[in-house]
Amino acid sequence: MLFLPELSVLLSGLIFFFVSLSRPNSQTIRNLSIGLAAVVLCITATSFSQNGSLFFDSYRIDLFSQLFKLLIAAATLAVLVFSGQTPGIKEDVRAEYYLFLFMGVLGLMMLVSSVELLSIFIALELSSFAVYIMVPMRKTASNAVFQMESGIKYLLFGVMSTAFMLFGMSYLFGLTGSTYLDEIATSLSFLFNQPAALIGMLMVLFGFFYKLAIFPFHFWVPDVYEGAANETTAFIAAVPKIAATALLVRLISMVSAEGQVIVNILLVCSIGSMFYGNLSALVQKDIKRMLGFSGISHAGFVLFGLLTFGTAGYATSLYYIMGYVAMNLACFLVICTVAAQGDNLQIEDLTGLHKRSPFLAITLATGLFALAGIPPFVGFTGKFMLLVNAFKQGYTIPVILAAINTAIAIYYYLSVVRVAYCSDPEKDMSRINQPWLSKAAATILLITIIVMGVMPGQFLKLASAAVSTLLP
Amino acid sequence: MEHLLINPGFPLLSTLIFLPLAGAFLLLPFKNDDTCRYISLGVTALVALISLLLIAGFDTTTARFQFAETRPWIETLNINYTIGVDGISLLLVVMTTLIMPFCVLASWSYIKVRVKPFMICLLVMETAMVGVFVALDFVLFYILWEAMLIPMYLLIGIWGGPRRIYASVKFFLYTLGGSILLLVAIIWLAKTNNFSFFIPDMMWQDYGFRAQILVFIAFFLAFAIKVPMFPFHTWLPAAHVEAPTAGSVILASILLKMGTYGFLRFALPIVPDATVALMPYVLWLSIAGIIYGGFTALAQQDMKKLIAYSSVGHMGFVTLGIFVLNKQGIEGAILQMINHGITTGALFLCVGMIYERTHSRELSVSAGVGKYMPVFVTFLAFFSLSSLGFPGTNSFVGEFMILAGTFKYDGVMHGNFPYLALAAIPGAVLAAAYMLRLLQKVVWGGTNNPDQSYLADLNWREIVTLAPFLLFVFWIGLGAQPFIDYMDTSVTVLLDNFNAHRAQAIALAGELLP
């Protein structure tokens, strides 16, 4: 029973494996995928309050892992719902696409439960390789092959970072003689300022920085976001980040505030992410690239929250990533719906969106204003709480730098809202048809963004409860 | 909770905040433009009527926050939904609610496309604006202060004039950029106060001089941009010119007051020592704004720009009154905030009405309409006279009080020679010059007036829109005392606390403090 959510995902993947042996039409595949994802979500929700451990204690099921699994399942369902007919994926590999998607989800779900270095590694690789393959499955109109370039970049950078992580793991194992995170944490607490422990820990963290796209491990982001199909990008931008945050919480809670050197290095990474992401996003023309860079800066904020330590800090980061996923998915929902042929969207292509589809325009504006951190949306509340916690921790200068970043960021978000609302469409005046399922998804995302922003109390309580299961 | 006076029974202020929001949701299912107009008018009028209950029930003998409500909101961070009004905010709240129905009326035929979203933006604006004036929790204040940008941005960006994109983006970026450091200051203040975001808790505390200066700078950037004070005013003419009439009226009458309200509510009580230290600079910036606004207005050919620059000058008077730090000055400043809201709001309505007819804001195109629109120019004449501070109109009383306060300040600070007051007085003369120029052009023009015979005079809706403004011009102009009574206690207590804090700080720090 403890393993039921993962089993359901695995089963879904297998179903798609068998489906891929025949040649079904894409409508069937799509309905099947949404149905299976919904089933997975239900199963994950029913096993929400389970507790226990599996596989010689290397796999823990607690409120923390179940909350993350629920998030992963919900985000996956949302991506599948709004990716429509997956126009960006080659017709002949659509079944395989879903097979790999579910395998990736399986890896990510396993990742959030893993509390042992080897199981972390296996889960991470399972998820990574599935996603590496999804990137080149894109169909392009002109038979261009830039998706191949993206796929290779994603793969090479990913393998590199995995190598770093393995190297770090070997150090940790060598120093502590154990692969269990709990035991490593106990032993490490005496070794924090040893260079070997420092390097080991940092290298393991860097593996996840790659997933979360934190400076300086962000290089894959813009090209992969641009080269992958819109629906693949939506998936990459949301789901793996959830799992990476979960693991970062587990790992950073081992560091605690005493490892001053590590904390300083991570602070630099976090502030560097904010500046790099925001400044680069200013000049982007392609909306997916822009969201990619904005994602880098948001990852910096998540890390910043983790560095405030304690239940409050981790809970805020958790809250922030939940909010980020909702805001980001709202934006990608619009991108996927507007780009009916699966092309890349330039920011200009959104010109006059409010006339072509008022509801999509509202969704986009809400998502972007929320990402920019304008109240009353979740992005503001998350940032505000991060800053409060950071102030408690005494990070005055980083807080000011983070605040300045909010001001920089508003410019590029606003420029998208500007073309969507204030300019009139020039060429393509046609209204955009949005299926009811996608409308429902957008409504749910909007409500989530606003409710989480205005009434964060319950969400914070949940996040705190989840986080407190990690802390002694 | 010694600061709060909780009146049991009906939550009046929450009603004022949430009724417009409810109205915005009510509009959603309706498709017909006229239905939306009537519903919005009904909702705003209802809110205006309810707000009169505030005036009726207000106790002028106490400086505590009345009609207060407090509820836990985000408990983990000790953030509460705390609201209340005192003498400083009462008139601003009522002015906001009273002006909104006229904004709806002014948009009746001006807004022809997408009426429903426009009305929703107006109603959401009203929620945020009332909320800003009554918020007593700093986070609540900040959230509403920022949230207001979105509907205002859309008002300018969608329904604005030809350069609306430039204007709306500039407005948004300026205001947001200015208030980012305000957020940092808020968190810092809360941290030093045991993580209480309750505004009165932050007042009159001992923060240390250096910290006060930094907090003051954060406040100043946020509020001075909103006022706008010279040299942070450049967003204002652009936004005013491009905004639709209702947007201009809201900007001029209400949004600009939030900056000066911020100075009164936050800068003075929270960082008094820094206020005193930086006061001379703020005062001279105010003078610069008065003179600069006056001269620039004199040179404008665009009527909306002219009034926008006159706003820079008038708001310079308001900041002047606040920072001379005496009773006449501050009471004059609050009164002048109301006056500017009435007069400039009405002038923007007038310009909007002529724009609807001529489709131009150019002064030369509207030259000599007096012959064909006698009712219109009558209104325009009275509002122009009010704007230049003619005796018997509202602005005269406000400016007079501010200048009296300035003279008093000069007496204390500069021996007996009134440098500051003498520097401010040319502003009043300039106001006469540019307003009379506008009036002369519009009423009579010259020998080469364009043909205005196609112009129809004001209809009933427009007269109804303007008449109440005229009523207040003379009501405040001839009998200002009742208005001053509402704010008197609060201002007196504010200044008493201020002086007590200063005396204590000087006694503690001796020569170190300025």
PDB file of N, CA and C in Angstrom, chain A residues 30 78 81-84 329-340 353 356-364 430-446:
ATOM      1  N   ARG A  30      -4.460  10.529 -26.015  1.00  0.00           N
ATOM      2  CA  ARG A  30      -4.591  11.715 -25.168  1.00  0.00           C
ATOM      3  C   ARG A  30      -5.601  11.469 -24.045  1.00  0.00           C
ATOM      4  N   ALA A  78      -2.132  18.598 -14.746  1.00  0.00           N
ATOM      5  CA  ALA A  78      -2.386  19.912 -15.343  1.00  0.00           C
ATOM      6  C   ALA A  78      -1.681  20.029 -16.692  1.00  0.00           C
ATOM      7  N   VAL A  81      -3.465  18.024 -19.272  1.00  0.00           N
ATOM      8  CA  VAL A  81      -4.750  18.584 -19.661  1.00  0.00           C
ATOM      9  C   VAL A  81      -4.561  19.712 -20.666  1.00  0.00           C
ATOM     10  N   PHE A  82      -3.636  20.620 -20.363  1.00  0.00           N
ATOM     11  CA  PHE A  82      -3.594  21.773 -21.263  1.00  0.00           C
ATOM     12  C   PHE A  82      -2.686  21.562 -22.467  1.00  0.00           C
ATOM     13  N   SER A  83      -1.963  20.439 -22.518  1.00  0.00           N
ATOM     14  CA  SER A  83      -1.150  20.263 -23.720  1.00  0.00           C
ATOM     15  C   SER A  83      -2.008  19.820 -24.900  1.00  0.00           C
ATOM     16  N   GLY A  84      -3.290  19.624 -24.679  1.00  0.00           N
ATOM     17  CA  GLY A  84      -4.216  19.405 -25.787  1.00  0.00           C
ATOM     18  C   GLY A  84      -3.843  18.199 -26.625  1.00  0.00           C
ATOM     19  N   LEU A 329       2.594  27.165 -14.446  1.00  0.00           N
ATOM     20  CA  LEU A 329       1.692  26.370 -15.266  1.00  0.00           C
ATOM     21  C   LEU A 329       0.632  27.255 -15.900  1.00  0.00           C
ATOM     22  N   ALA A 330       0.201  28.289 -15.163  1.00  0.00           N
ATOM     23  CA  ALA A 330      -0.790  29.197 -15.747  1.00  0.00           C
ATOM     24  C   ALA A 330      -0.222  29.834 -17.010  1.00  0.00           C
ATOM     25  N   CYS A 331       1.046  30.257 -16.957  1.00  0.00           N
ATOM     26  CA  CYS A 331       1.656  30.873 -18.140  1.00  0.00           C
ATOM     27  C   CYS A 331       1.798  29.856 -19.271  1.00  0.00           C
ATOM     28  N   PHE A 332       2.232  28.646 -18.935  1.00  0.00           N
ATOM     29  CA  PHE A 332       2.436  27.656 -19.988  1.00  0.00           C
ATOM     30  C   PHE A 332       1.108  27.192 -20.577  1.00  0.00           C
ATOM     31  N   LEU A 333       0.086  27.209 -19.756  1.00  0.00           N
ATOM     32  CA  LEU A 333      -1.241  26.868 -20.278  1.00  0.00           C
ATOM     33  C   LEU A 333      -1.575  27.808 -21.427  1.00  0.00           C
ATOM     34  N   VAL A 334      -1.318  29.096 -21.213  1.00  0.00           N
ATOM     35  CA  VAL A 334      -1.620  30.075 -22.246  1.00  0.00           C
ATOM     36  C   VAL A 334      -0.741  29.820 -23.473  1.00  0.00           C
ATOM     37  N   ILE A 335       0.546  29.563 -23.232  1.00  0.00           N
ATOM     38  CA  ILE A 335       1.450  29.355 -24.359  1.00  0.00           C
ATOM     39  C   ILE A 335       0.989  28.168 -25.195  1.00  0.00           C
ATOM     40  N   CYS A 336       0.684  27.047 -24.512  1.00  0.00           N
ATOM     41  CA  CYS A 336       0.294  25.848 -25.239  1.00  0.00           C
ATOM     42  C   CYS A 336      -1.005  26.072 -26.004  1.00  0.00           C
ATOM     43  N   THR A 337      -1.930  26.847 -25.410  1.00  0.00           N
ATOM     44  CA  THR A 337      -3.204  27.036 -26.084  1.00  0.00           C
ATOM     45  C   THR A 337      -3.067  27.993 -27.264  1.00  0.00           C
ATOM     46  N   VAL A 338      -2.268  29.047 -27.091  1.00  0.00           N
ATOM     47  CA  VAL A 338      -2.126  30.016 -28.186  1.00  0.00           C
ATOM     48  C   VAL A 338      -1.371  29.387 -29.344  1.00  0.00           C
ATOM     49  N   ALA A 339      -0.314  28.631 -29.023  1.00  0.00           N
ATOM     50  CA  ALA A 339       0.467  28.011 -30.084  1.00  0.00           C
ATOM     51  C   ALA A 339      -0.208  26.719 -30.499  1.00  0.00           C
ATOM     52  N   ALA A 340      -1.282  26.848 -31.270  1.00  0.00           N
ATOM     53  CA  ALA A 340      -2.086  25.667 -31.589  1.00  0.00           C
ATOM     54  C   ALA A 340      -1.310  24.682 -32.453  1.00  0.00           C
ATOM     55  N   LEU A 353      -3.958  39.647 -27.262  1.00  0.00           N
ATOM     56  CA  LEU A 353      -4.555  38.408 -26.772  1.00  0.00           C
ATOM     57  C   LEU A 353      -5.908  38.659 -26.099  1.00  0.00           C
ATOM     58  N   ARG A 356      -8.455  38.217 -28.628  1.00  0.00           N
ATOM     59  CA  ARG A 356      -8.589  36.880 -29.194  1.00  0.00           C
ATOM     60  C   ARG A 356      -9.170  35.913 -28.174  1.00  0.00           C
ATOM     61  N   SER A 357      -8.861  36.118 -26.907  1.00  0.00           N
ATOM     62  CA  SER A 357      -9.437  35.271 -25.871  1.00  0.00           C
ATOM     63  C   SER A 357      -9.268  35.961 -24.526  1.00  0.00           C
ATOM     64  N   PRO A 358     -10.315  36.637 -24.066  1.00  0.00           N
ATOM     65  CA  PRO A 358     -10.189  37.391 -22.803  1.00  0.00           C
ATOM     66  C   PRO A 358      -9.767  36.515 -21.630  1.00  0.00           C
ATOM     67  N   PHE A 359     -10.284  35.288 -21.609  1.00  0.00           N
ATOM     68  CA  PHE A 359      -9.992  34.447 -20.458  1.00  0.00           C
ATOM     69  C   PHE A 359      -8.515  34.058 -20.419  1.00  0.00           C
ATOM     70  N   LEU A 360      -7.975  33.713 -21.599  1.00  0.00           N
ATOM     71  CA  LEU A 360      -6.547  33.393 -21.638  1.00  0.00           C
ATOM     72  C   LEU A 360      -5.717  34.601 -21.232  1.00  0.00           C
ATOM     73  N   ALA A 361      -6.153  35.784 -21.659  1.00  0.00           N
ATOM     74  CA  ALA A 361      -5.392  36.981 -21.325  1.00  0.00           C
ATOM     75  C   ALA A 361      -5.370  37.203 -19.821  1.00  0.00           C
ATOM     76  N   ILE A 362      -6.528  36.969 -19.188  1.00  0.00           N
ATOM     77  CA  ILE A 362      -6.564  37.129 -17.722  1.00  0.00           C
ATOM     78  C   ILE A 362      -5.654  36.098 -17.061  1.00  0.00           C
ATOM     79  N   THR A 363      -5.712  34.866 -17.580  1.00  0.00           N
ATOM     80  CA  THR A 363      -4.859  33.824 -17.003  1.00  0.00           C
ATOM     81  C   THR A 363      -3.395  34.224 -17.115  1.00  0.00           C
ATOM     82  N   LEU A 364      -3.024  34.690 -18.309  1.00  0.00           N
ATOM     83  CA  LEU A 364      -1.628  35.065 -18.526  1.00  0.00           C
ATOM     84  C   LEU A 364      -1.237  36.231 -17.613  1.00  0.00           C
ATOM     85  N   SER A 430      -8.169  35.905 -35.387  1.00  0.00           N
ATOM     86  CA  SER A 430      -9.080  34.825 -35.066  1.00  0.00           C
ATOM     87  C   SER A 430      -9.141  34.594 -33.563  1.00  0.00           C
ATOM     88  N   ARG A 431     -10.337  34.301 -33.115  1.00  0.00           N
ATOM     89  CA  ARG A 431     -10.459  33.978 -31.690  1.00  0.00           C
ATOM     90  C   ARG A 431      -9.858  32.607 -31.421  1.00  0.00           C
ATOM     91  N   ILE A 432      -9.397  32.426 -30.202  1.00  0.00           N
ATOM     92  CA  ILE A 432      -8.763  31.162 -29.867  1.00  0.00           C
ATOM     93  C   ILE A 432      -9.784  30.286 -29.172  1.00  0.00           C
ATOM     94  N   ASN A 433      -9.901  29.067 -29.647  1.00  0.00           N
ATOM     95  CA  ASN A 433     -10.816  28.142 -28.990  1.00  0.00           C
ATOM     96  C   ASN A 433     -10.094  27.420 -27.879  1.00  0.00           C
ATOM     97  N   GLN A 434     -10.741  27.409 -26.729  1.00  0.00           N
ATOM     98  CA  GLN A 434     -10.117  26.727 -25.605  1.00  0.00           C
ATOM     99  C   GLN A 434     -11.057  25.631 -25.159  1.00  0.00           C
ATOM    100  N   PRO A 435     -10.591  24.380 -25.155  1.00  0.00           N
ATOM    101  CA  PRO A 435     -11.473  23.295 -24.707  1.00  0.00           C
ATOM    102  C   PRO A 435     -11.883  23.488 -23.251  1.00  0.00           C
ATOM    103  N   TRP A 436     -13.039  22.927 -22.880  1.00  0.00           N
ATOM    104  CA  TRP A 436     -13.559  23.183 -21.537  1.00  0.00           C
ATOM    105  C   TRP A 436     -12.621  22.649 -20.466  1.00  0.00           C
ATOM    106  N   LEU A 437     -11.934  21.539 -20.788  1.00  0.00           N
ATOM    107  CA  LEU A 437     -11.055  20.950 -19.778  1.00  0.00           C
ATOM    108  C   LEU A 437      -9.912  21.920 -19.452  1.00  0.00           C
ATOM    109  N   SER A 438      -9.395  22.530 -20.512  1.00  0.00           N
ATOM    110  CA  SER A 438      -8.319  23.491 -20.325  1.00  0.00           C
ATOM    111  C   SER A 438      -8.816  24.718 -19.573  1.00  0.00           C
ATOM    112  N   LYS A 439     -10.072  25.114 -19.865  1.00  0.00           N
ATOM    113  CA  LYS A 439     -10.656  26.239 -19.124  1.00  0.00           C
ATOM    114  C   LYS A 439     -10.757  25.907 -17.647  1.00  0.00           C
ATOM    115  N   ALA A 440     -11.195  24.683 -17.379  1.00  0.00           N
ATOM    116  CA  ALA A 440     -11.321  24.273 -15.978  1.00  0.00           C
ATOM    117  C   ALA A 440      -9.956  24.307 -15.297  1.00  0.00           C
ATOM    118  N   ALA A 441      -8.938  23.801 -16.023  1.00  0.00           N
ATOM    119  CA  ALA A 441      -7.593  23.808 -15.434  1.00  0.00           C
ATOM    120  C   ALA A 441      -7.149  25.234 -15.145  1.00  0.00           C
ATOM    121  N   ALA A 442      -7.404  26.143 -16.103  1.00  0.00           N
ATOM    122  CA  ALA A 442      -7.006  27.526 -15.901  1.00  0.00           C
ATOM    123  C   ALA A 442      -7.720  28.124 -14.703  1.00  0.00           C
ATOM    124  N   THR A 443      -9.023  27.816 -14.581  1.00  0.00           N
ATOM    125  CA  THR A 443      -9.770  28.356 -13.449  1.00  0.00           C
ATOM    126  C   THR A 443      -9.169  27.874 -12.137  1.00  0.00           C
ATOM    127  N   ILE A 444      -8.871  26.574 -12.091  1.00  0.00           N
ATOM    128  CA  ILE A 444      -8.302  26.037 -10.849  1.00  0.00           C
ATOM    129  C   ILE A 444      -6.967  26.710 -10.542  1.00  0.00           C
ATOM    130  N   LEU A 445      -6.140  26.888 -11.579  1.00  0.00           N
ATOM    131  CA  LEU A 445      -4.843  27.523 -11.339  1.00  0.00           C
ATOM    132  C   LEU A 445      -5.027  28.955 -10.845  1.00  0.00           C
ATOM    133  N   LEU A 446      -5.960  29.685 -11.464  1.00  0.00           N
ATOM    134  CA  LEU A 446      -6.192  31.074 -11.039  1.00  0.00           C
ATOM    135  C   LEU A 446      -6.625  31.120  -9.588  1.00  0.00           C
TER     136      LEU A 446
END
